[in-house]
Short mmCIF file of C-alpha atoms and ligand atoms in Angstrom, two decimals:
data_model
loop_
_atom_site.label_atom_id
_atom_site.label_comp_id
_atom_site.label_asym_id
_atom_site.label_seq_id
_atom_site.Cartn_x
_atom_site.Cartn_y
_atom_site.Cartn_z
CA MET A 824 -1.86 20.83 15.28
CA LYS A 825 -1.86 21.35 11.70
CA ALA A 826 -3.33 18.00 9.49
CA LEU A 827 -4.63 17.44 5.69
CA VAL A 828 -8.20 17.61 6.14
CA TYR A 829 -10.38 16.05 3.20
CA HIS A 830 -13.12 18.46 2.81
CA GLY A 831 -15.16 16.45 -0.25
CA PRO A 832 -14.67 15.75 -3.33
CA GLY A 833 -11.64 17.62 -4.63
CA GLN A 834 -11.24 19.64 -1.71
CA ARG A 835 -8.66 19.01 0.71
CA ALA A 836 -6.37 21.42 3.05
CA TRP A 837 -3.15 21.98 5.62
CA GLU A 838 -4.84 23.50 8.22
CA VAL A 839 -5.41 23.84 11.85
CA VAL A 840 -7.40 21.43 13.44
CA PRO A 841 -7.94 20.54 17.74
CA ASP A 842 -5.57 18.31 18.80
CA PRO A 843 -6.30 14.51 19.53
CA VAL A 844 -6.86 13.66 22.90
CA LEU A 845 -6.96 10.10 24.63
CA LEU A 846 -10.31 9.04 24.41
CA GLU A 847 -10.43 5.42 25.20
CA PRO A 848 -7.76 3.81 27.76
CA THR A 849 -6.43 1.63 25.06
CA ASP A 850 -5.67 4.78 22.96
CA ALA A 851 -2.04 6.27 22.61
CA ILE A 852 -1.36 9.55 21.42
CA VAL A 853 1.51 9.61 18.60
CA LYS A 854 3.85 12.57 17.24
CA ILE A 855 3.94 12.29 13.30
CA ASP A 856 7.48 11.99 12.49
CA THR A 857 7.28 10.46 9.27
CA THR A 858 4.08 9.79 7.17
CA THR A 859 2.94 9.04 3.12
CA ILE A 860 -0.22 9.03 0.86
CA CYS A 861 -1.75 5.99 -0.74
CA GLY A 862 -3.71 5.79 -3.99
CA THR A 863 -6.78 5.17 -1.48
CA ASP A 864 -6.04 8.53 -0.97
CA LEU A 865 -6.35 10.09 -4.10
CA HIS A 866 -9.99 7.81 -4.23
CA ILE A 867 -11.26 9.51 -1.39
CA LEU A 868 -10.23 12.66 -2.68
CA LYS A 869 -12.19 11.68 -6.29
CA GLY A 870 -14.82 11.02 -4.17
CA ASP A 871 -14.91 7.44 -4.44
CA VAL A 872 -15.18 6.03 -0.57
CA PRO A 873 -18.52 7.82 0.63
CA GLU A 874 -18.28 6.63 3.85
CA VAL A 875 -15.30 9.25 4.40
CA THR A 876 -16.95 12.22 5.82
CA PRO A 877 -15.60 15.87 5.20
CA GLY A 878 -13.67 17.34 7.96
CA THR A 879 -12.01 13.88 8.38
CA ILE A 880 -7.78 14.18 8.49
CA LEU A 881 -6.41 11.74 5.79
CA GLY A 882 -3.56 9.32 5.92
CA HIS A 883 -2.91 5.56 6.91
CA GLU A 884 0.84 4.98 6.77
CA ALA A 885 2.85 6.46 9.18
CA VAL A 886 5.75 6.40 11.97
CA GLY A 887 5.95 8.17 14.85
CA THR A 888 6.91 8.98 18.90
CA VAL A 889 4.57 7.97 21.45
CA VAL A 890 3.72 11.19 23.50
CA GLU A 891 0.93 9.72 25.59
CA VAL A 892 -0.92 6.45 26.47
CA GLY A 893 -4.10 5.26 27.69
CA ALA A 894 -4.37 3.85 31.22
CA ALA A 895 -4.68 0.45 29.65
CA VAL A 896 -1.88 0.60 27.62
CA THR A 897 1.16 -1.75 28.98
CA THR A 898 3.48 -2.50 25.73
CA VAL A 899 4.00 0.85 24.40
CA GLU A 900 5.60 4.01 26.41
CA PRO A 901 6.06 7.96 25.64
CA GLY A 902 9.30 8.47 23.53
CA ASP A 903 8.94 4.64 21.43
CA ARG A 904 9.15 5.07 17.98
CA VAL A 905 5.98 2.97 16.38
CA LEU A 906 5.33 2.01 13.18
CA VAL A 907 1.31 2.71 12.80
CA SER A 908 0.39 0.73 10.16
CA CYS A 909 -3.30 0.80 7.83
CA ILE A 910 -5.28 -1.92 9.69
CA THR A 911 -5.66 -1.82 13.37
CA SER A 912 -6.55 -4.95 15.35
CA CYS A 913 -8.65 -4.45 18.16
CA GLY A 914 -7.13 -8.15 19.23
CA ARG A 915 -10.55 -9.58 20.96
CA CYS A 916 -13.25 -10.18 17.95
CA ARG A 917 -13.43 -13.65 16.28
CA PHE A 918 -11.39 -11.95 12.91
CA CYS A 919 -8.60 -10.73 14.97
CA LYS A 920 -8.35 -14.01 17.08
CA GLU A 921 -7.95 -15.65 13.51
CA GLY A 922 -5.26 -13.22 12.39
CA HIS A 923 -7.80 -11.58 9.94
CA TYR A 924 -7.43 -7.99 11.25
CA GLY A 925 -8.60 -6.43 8.06
CA LEU A 926 -11.69 -7.96 8.76
CA CYS A 927 -11.80 -7.05 12.36
CA THR A 928 -15.26 -6.49 14.02
CA GLY A 929 -14.06 -4.80 17.34
CA GLY A 930 -13.67 -1.11 16.51
CA GLY A 931 -10.60 -2.17 14.27
CA GLY A 932 -9.78 -2.62 10.50
CA TRP A 933 -8.75 -0.06 8.13
CA ILE A 934 -10.08 3.18 10.45
CA PHE A 935 -7.25 5.92 9.80
CA GLY A 936 -8.69 8.22 7.49
CA HIS A 937 -11.54 6.43 6.86
CA THR A 938 -13.72 6.01 9.77
CA ILE A 939 -11.61 8.25 11.95
CA ASN A 940 -8.66 11.03 11.70
CA GLY A 941 -5.85 10.04 9.76
CA LEU A 942 -2.07 9.83 10.31
CA GLN A 943 -1.48 12.76 7.70
CA ALA A 944 -1.30 15.30 10.76
CA GLU A 945 1.13 16.43 13.08
CA TYR A 946 -0.61 13.81 15.88
CA ALA A 947 -2.82 11.24 16.38
CA ARG A 948 -5.14 9.28 18.01
CA VAL A 949 -4.39 5.73 17.65
CA PRO A 950 -6.72 3.21 19.35
CA PHE A 951 -5.92 -0.25 20.38
CA ALA A 952 -2.17 0.87 20.64
CA ASP A 953 -1.22 -2.45 22.45
CA THR A 954 -2.29 -4.66 19.37
CA SER A 955 -1.92 -2.45 16.74
CA VAL A 956 1.56 -0.40 16.82
CA TYR A 957 4.90 -1.60 15.74
CA LYS A 958 8.03 -1.02 17.50
CA VAL A 959 10.55 0.08 15.03
CA PRO A 960 13.93 -1.72 15.99
CA ASP A 961 17.26 0.85 16.57
CA GLY A 962 19.27 0.99 13.34
CA LEU A 963 16.16 1.28 11.37
CA THR A 964 15.42 4.66 10.29
CA ASP A 965 11.55 5.94 9.54
CA GLU A 966 12.06 5.46 6.02
CA ASP A 967 13.44 2.03 6.68
CA VAL A 968 9.88 0.87 8.17
CA LEU A 969 7.16 3.55 6.46
CA PHE A 970 6.18 1.46 3.47
CA LEU A 971 5.57 -1.47 6.40
CA ALA A 972 2.42 0.54 6.30
CA ASP A 973 0.49 -0.59 3.83
CA ILE A 974 2.01 -1.40 -0.04
CA LEU A 975 4.55 -3.81 1.11
CA PRO A 976 2.27 -6.15 3.65
CA THR A 977 -1.06 -6.09 1.40
CA ALA A 978 1.71 -6.99 -1.99
CA PHE A 979 3.42 -10.03 0.22
CA GLU A 980 -0.52 -11.07 1.41
CA VAL A 981 -2.85 -10.65 -0.82
CA GLY A 982 -0.81 -10.71 -3.68
CA VAL A 983 2.01 -13.09 -2.98
CA LEU A 984 0.67 -15.07 -0.05
CA ASN A 985 -2.79 -14.99 -1.46
CA GLY A 986 -1.57 -16.29 -5.24
CA GLY A 987 0.63 -19.21 -3.67
CA VAL A 988 4.08 -17.95 -5.55
CA GLN A 989 6.54 -21.11 -5.34
CA PRO A 990 10.09 -21.55 -6.48
CA GLY A 991 10.29 -22.12 -9.70
CA ASP A 992 6.70 -20.80 -10.61
CA THR A 993 6.35 -18.26 -13.59
CA VAL A 994 4.41 -15.06 -12.24
CA ALA A 995 2.35 -12.49 -14.18
CA ILE A 996 1.77 -8.83 -12.21
CA VAL A 997 -0.90 -6.82 -14.06
CA GLY A 998 -0.24 -3.27 -12.76
CA ALA A 999 3.47 -1.91 -11.75
CA GLY A 1000 2.18 0.50 -9.45
CA PRO A 1001 3.89 0.74 -6.31
CA ILE A 1002 1.48 -1.94 -5.33
CA GLY A 1003 2.40 -4.26 -8.36
CA LEU A 1004 5.96 -3.41 -7.81
CA ALA A 1005 5.86 -4.58 -4.07
CA THR A 1006 4.19 -7.56 -5.18
CA ILE A 1007 7.58 -7.97 -7.75
CA MET A 1008 9.72 -7.30 -4.70
CA THR A 1009 8.18 -9.62 -2.12
CA ALA A 1010 7.41 -12.84 -4.59
CA LYS A 1011 11.42 -12.66 -5.34
CA LEU A 1012 11.53 -14.03 -1.98
CA PHE A 1013 9.99 -17.22 -3.07
CA THR A 1014 12.48 -17.46 -6.21
CA PRO A 1015 10.01 -17.72 -9.21
CA SER A 1016 11.75 -18.74 -12.12
CA HIS A 1017 10.64 -15.88 -14.26
CA ILE A 1018 8.30 -12.87 -13.06
CA VAL A 1019 6.31 -10.62 -15.58
CA ALA A 1020 4.99 -7.71 -15.80
CA ILE A 1021 2.04 -6.33 -17.57
CA ASP A 1022 1.21 -2.13 -17.33
CA LEU A 1023 -0.19 0.41 -20.19
CA ALA A 1024 2.83 2.90 -19.31
CA ASP A 1025 6.29 2.05 -20.16
CA ALA A 1026 7.90 4.07 -17.01
CA ARG A 1027 6.31 2.27 -14.72
CA LEU A 1028 7.31 -1.02 -16.94
CA GLU A 1029 10.78 0.59 -16.72
CA LYS A 1030 10.19 0.18 -13.08
CA ALA A 1031 9.42 -2.96 -12.82
CA LEU A 1032 12.50 -3.98 -14.49
CA GLU A 1033 14.18 -1.95 -11.75
CA PHE A 1034 12.41 -3.79 -9.26
CA GLY A 1035 13.21 -7.14 -10.23
CA ALA A 1036 10.78 -8.47 -13.32
CA ASP A 1037 12.12 -10.28 -15.67
CA SER A 1038 10.33 -9.11 -18.84
CA THR A 1039 7.59 -6.76 -19.29
CA ILE A 1040 4.48 -6.68 -21.67
CA ASN A 1041 2.75 -3.14 -22.95
CA ASN A 1042 -0.81 -4.86 -23.36
CA GLY A 1043 -1.47 -1.23 -24.51
CA ARG A 1044 0.77 -2.17 -27.51
CA ASP A 1045 0.79 -5.98 -27.72
CA ASP A 1046 -1.12 -8.51 -27.12
CA ALA A 1047 -0.39 -9.54 -23.96
CA LEU A 1048 -2.55 -12.58 -24.23
CA ALA A 1049 -0.62 -14.32 -26.96
CA MET A 1050 2.63 -13.18 -25.38
CA ILE A 1051 2.29 -15.26 -22.19
CA MET A 1052 0.98 -17.92 -24.21
CA GLU A 1053 4.38 -18.00 -26.13
CA LEU A 1054 6.06 -17.12 -22.84
CA THR A 1055 5.05 -20.13 -21.33
CA GLY A 1056 4.76 -23.07 -24.06
CA GLY A 1057 0.88 -22.29 -24.64
CA LEU A 1058 0.29 -23.48 -20.96
CA GLY A 1059 -0.51 -19.60 -18.99
CA VAL A 1060 1.62 -18.41 -15.87
CA ASP A 1061 1.19 -20.39 -12.57
CA VAL A 1062 0.11 -17.03 -10.54
CA ALA A 1063 -1.71 -14.09 -12.13
CA VAL A 1064 -1.70 -10.70 -9.75
CA GLU A 1065 -4.00 -8.05 -10.03
CA ALA A 1066 -2.37 -4.68 -8.62
CA VAL A 1067 -5.00 -2.65 -10.96
CA GLY A 1068 -8.64 -2.52 -9.87
CA VAL A 1069 -10.59 -2.51 -13.07
CA PRO A 1070 -12.41 -5.38 -15.12
CA GLU A 1071 -10.16 -5.58 -18.38
CA SER A 1072 -7.24 -6.47 -15.80
CA PHE A 1073 -8.89 -9.28 -14.05
CA GLU A 1074 -10.49 -10.71 -16.86
CA LEU A 1075 -6.83 -10.78 -17.94
CA CYS A 1076 -5.32 -12.35 -14.96
CA THR A 1077 -8.03 -15.36 -15.30
CA SER A 1078 -7.30 -15.41 -19.29
CA ILE A 1079 -3.73 -16.09 -18.66
CA VAL A 1080 -3.29 -18.23 -15.31
CA ARG A 1081 -2.63 -22.19 -16.68
CA PRO A 1082 -5.15 -24.91 -15.60
CA GLY A 1083 -4.64 -25.24 -11.77
CA GLY A 1084 -3.36 -21.84 -11.39
CA HIS A 1085 -3.89 -18.61 -9.03
CA VAL A 1086 -5.42 -15.29 -9.50
CA ALA A 1087 -4.70 -13.15 -6.84
CA ASN A 1088 -6.56 -10.08 -7.14
CA VAL A 1089 -5.19 -7.13 -4.76
CA GLY A 1090 -6.92 -4.38 -6.87
CA VAL A 1091 -9.80 -2.02 -5.50
CA HIS A 1092 -12.62 -2.26 -7.88
CA GLY A 1093 -15.67 0.53 -8.60
CA HIS A 1094 -17.14 -1.90 -10.89
CA SER A 1095 -18.05 -5.23 -11.97
CA ALA A 1096 -15.98 -7.66 -13.82
CA THR A 1097 -16.66 -10.69 -15.91
CA LEU A 1098 -16.13 -14.04 -14.03
CA HIS A 1099 -16.19 -16.43 -17.48
CA LEU A 1100 -16.82 -19.47 -15.89
CA GLU A 1101 -17.93 -20.94 -18.91
CA THR A 1102 -14.36 -21.61 -19.96
CA LEU A 1103 -12.68 -21.57 -16.68
CA TRP A 1104 -14.94 -24.38 -14.54
CA ILE A 1105 -13.18 -26.67 -15.90
CA ARG A 1106 -9.28 -25.15 -14.95
CA ASP A 1107 -9.39 -26.02 -11.74
CA ILE A 1108 -8.48 -21.97 -11.14
CA THR A 1109 -8.05 -21.06 -7.61
CA ILE A 1110 -9.39 -17.14 -6.93
CA THR A 1111 -8.37 -14.87 -4.68
CA THR A 1112 -9.65 -11.47 -2.95
CA GLY A 1113 -8.48 -9.18 -0.13
CA LEU A 1114 -8.04 -6.68 2.27
CA VAL A 1115 -4.64 -6.88 3.76
CA ASP A 1116 -4.76 -8.19 6.91
CA THR A 1117 -1.03 -6.92 8.14
CA THR A 1118 -0.07 -10.07 9.99
CA THR A 1119 2.99 -10.66 8.10
CA THR A 1120 4.42 -6.82 9.09
CA ALA A 1121 6.73 -7.87 11.63
CA GLN A 1122 8.44 -10.73 9.50
CA LEU A 1123 8.57 -8.09 6.79
CA MET A 1124 10.35 -5.75 9.06
CA ARG A 1125 13.08 -8.56 10.33
CA LEU A 1126 13.94 -8.84 6.44
CA ILE A 1127 14.47 -5.04 5.94
CA GLN A 1128 16.38 -4.98 9.26
CA GLU A 1129 18.77 -8.07 7.87
CA ARG A 1130 18.51 -6.06 4.99
CA ARG A 1131 17.65 -9.17 2.73
CA LEU A 1132 14.57 -6.21 1.49
CA ASP A 1133 15.04 -3.06 0.39
CA PRO A 1134 12.32 -0.47 0.42
CA SER A 1135 14.28 2.58 -0.50
CA PRO A 1136 13.10 2.67 -4.34
CA PHE A 1137 9.81 3.52 -3.42
CA ALA A 1138 10.52 6.99 -2.15
CA THR A 1139 11.15 9.01 -5.48
CA HIS A 1140 9.83 12.24 -3.50
CA HIS A 1141 10.65 14.16 -0.04
CA PHE A 1142 8.58 16.76 1.28
CA SER A 1143 8.19 18.95 4.69
CA LEU A 1144 5.07 17.74 6.30
CA THR A 1145 3.58 20.83 6.28
CA ASP A 1146 3.76 20.73 2.46
CA ALA A 1147 1.37 18.23 2.83
CA GLU A 1148 -0.96 19.90 -0.18
CA THR A 1149 2.41 20.10 -2.65
CA ALA A 1150 3.08 16.40 -2.04
CA TYR A 1151 -0.34 15.37 -3.46
CA ASP A 1152 -0.30 17.54 -6.13
CA VAL A 1153 3.00 15.18 -7.18
CA PHE A 1154 1.50 12.04 -6.36
CA GLY A 1155 -1.68 12.58 -8.45
CA ALA A 1156 0.19 13.74 -11.14
CA ALA A 1157 2.66 10.62 -11.01
CA ALA A 1158 2.33 10.18 -14.75
CA GLU A 1159 3.87 13.36 -15.43
CA THR A 1160 6.20 13.35 -12.06
CA ASN A 1161 6.61 9.36 -12.24
CA ALA A 1162 6.09 9.37 -7.89
CA LEU A 1163 5.96 5.71 -6.80
CA LYS A 1164 5.67 6.89 -2.74
CA VAL A 1165 6.24 9.94 -1.05
CA VAL A 1166 7.55 10.90 1.97
CA LEU A 1167 6.43 13.95 4.12
CA THR A 1168 8.28 14.39 7.17
CA ALA A 1169 8.18 16.46 10.52
CA GLU A 1170 11.40 17.95 10.65
CA PRO A 1171 12.38 20.58 8.13
CA VAL A 1172 13.32 19.14 4.30
CA PRO A 1173 15.40 21.29 2.31
CA ALA A 1174 13.13 24.17 0.76
CA LEU A 1175 11.62 23.38 -3.03
CA PRO A 1176 12.13 26.17 -5.05
CA VAL A 1177 9.13 28.91 -4.53
CA THR A 1178 7.93 28.68 -8.12
CA ASP A 1179 6.16 25.96 -9.41
CA ALA A 1180 7.56 23.64 -7.04
CA VAL A 1181 5.33 20.81 -8.55
CA LYS A 1182 7.72 20.87 -11.56
CA GLN A 1183 10.85 21.64 -9.60
CA ALA A 1184 10.34 18.33 -6.95
CA GLU A 1185 13.48 15.93 -8.15
CA PRO A 1186 13.31 12.62 -7.30
CA VAL A 1187 15.24 11.50 -5.03
CA GLY A 1188 16.20 7.55 -4.04
CA VAL A 1189 15.70 5.81 -7.73
N1 NAD B 2006 -6.86 -4.78 -1.19
C1 NAD B 2006 -5.55 -4.28 -0.82
O1 NAD B 2006 -5.48 -4.69 0.96
C2 NAD B 2006 -5.18 -2.88 -1.39
C3 NAD B 2006 -4.26 -2.09 -0.14
C4 NAD B 2006 -4.04 -1.07 -0.94
C5 NAD B 2006 -4.12 -0.86 -2.40
N2 NAD B 2006 -4.89 -1.69 -3.06
C6 NAD B 2006 -5.18 -1.54 -4.53
O2 NAD B 2006 -3.83 -1.73 -5.57
C7 NAD B 2006 -4.40 -1.25 -6.87
C8 NAD B 2006 -3.08 -0.95 -7.07
O3 NAD B 2006 -2.43 0.20 -6.09
P1 NAD B 2006 -1.52 1.31 -6.62
O4 NAD B 2006 -1.31 2.11 -5.60
O5 NAD B 2006 -0.17 0.13 -7.16
O6 NAD B 2006 -2.38 1.96 -8.21
P2 NAD B 2006 -1.52 2.85 -9.32
O7 NAD B 2006 -2.67 3.42 -9.62
O8 NAD B 2006 -0.52 3.66 -8.80
O9 NAD B 2006 -1.01 1.40 -10.17
C9 NAD B 2006 -1.88 1.10 -11.24
C10 NAD B 2006 -1.01 0.56 -12.76
O10 NAD B 2006 -1.89 -0.47 -12.92
C11 NAD B 2006 -1.86 0.50 -14.48
N3 NAD B 2006 -2.90 -0.17 -15.39
C12 NAD B 2006 -3.89 0.88 -15.39
N4 NAD B 2006 -4.95 0.16 -16.20
C13 NAD B 2006 -4.19 -0.97 -16.93
C14 NAD B 2006 -4.97 -1.98 -17.64
N5 NAD B 2006 -5.86 -2.12 -17.92
N6 NAD B 2006 -3.72 -3.47 -17.79
C15 NAD B 2006 -2.48 -2.80 -17.03
N7 NAD B 2006 -2.05 -1.96 -16.42
C16 NAD B 2006 -3.15 -1.07 -16.17
C17 NAD B 2006 -1.25 1.88 -14.37
O11 NAD B 2006 -0.37 2.19 -15.43
C18 NAD B 2006 -0.53 1.38 -13.22
O12 NAD B 2006 0.87 1.52 -13.16
C19 NAD B 2006 -5.13 -0.04 -6.63
O13 NAD B 2006 -6.98 -0.78 -6.85
C20 NAD B 2006 -5.46 0.22 -5.01
O14 NAD B 2006 -6.70 0.98 -4.42
C21 NAD B 2006 -5.34 -2.68 -2.45
ZN1 ZN B 2007 -3.23 2.60 1.42
ZN1 ZN B 2008 -10.74 -7.16 15.98
#
């Protein structure tokens, strides 16, 4: 088969690799029909995630068709369409029993494209199939459910639920990339009275308004703290969600939150951020962090099924799976291409112009 293989910092290739085989009776082999690329894949390619070893197939988000199951698998069978999520659950360890699949110590957690071969491939071995994949309901397309593999549950669980968003709240979301936009989309399930998006890029702030933000602040140009204080009568926001992953954005969140409010950190941080306890200790602030558990995936899928949640605006670009390298170029150049999520399908899609495919790729869907 062919797959997108990581070959060390800055190097990747769509190339021939051995077909995956069942290694454990709890495994399934899934033919990948649709997959996408995550910002985390770009971090891996920069060499920021050293536990990913050269030779690993990348990718942790996909929808596919089961082609083979191990002897112990009882709930899915060949022919089933399944969502393969970024988080795998062994179903048996302490953390899985508590619903913290992201912390699984029994061989699950974030493993695809990390500690085992991933999903940007024609086929993949899926461990713990019974407790980790989700059957796709009839009537939903691959693209309807694809973003349930990572960004939607991440934003909902680590941003909105950890942040304790309540009806009537004022919510600030710092960072309007796919995660920040998914936080806007899922925060609206709780009817906040005002959502303000904060980002350095005007193009991303325009997207934030399309996704339902009520106002925006460009914190590269304007004083975000002063504007938030003006917006909230000097109190600060009820909930501040950090969806960037740099010290400045975390520190901004702790400065704009009201006394008794919540800071929900979603961003993956590579550097220390300063926690200003000298001003925060008296303010009753709750700060949460976390890796997604994906315990809300089925709940979010029902909302999509009932058309209460529409993830289609995330899909800005479409490619054939065999064109994975071009898809990486387009996704990696988001500042120029305005890419949010790129959708790669195993079926042939209309061919891109041969010359300069990156510039020619047309946004679709938004
Ligand atoms: N906790 C989890 O389980 C989990 C899962 C997936 C992703 N993440 C993390 O969430 C974060 C966001 O992911 P994404 O895919 O949306 O990233 P992204 O890079 O696409 O978007 C980040 C946005 O932040 C903006 N930004 C950069 N610096 C800023 C600053 N100082 N102030 C305000 N805005 C700033 C950028 O312009 C961009 O729009 C990343 O750190 C990612 O690794 C966490
Ligand atoms: Zn991801
Ligand atoms: Zn477990």
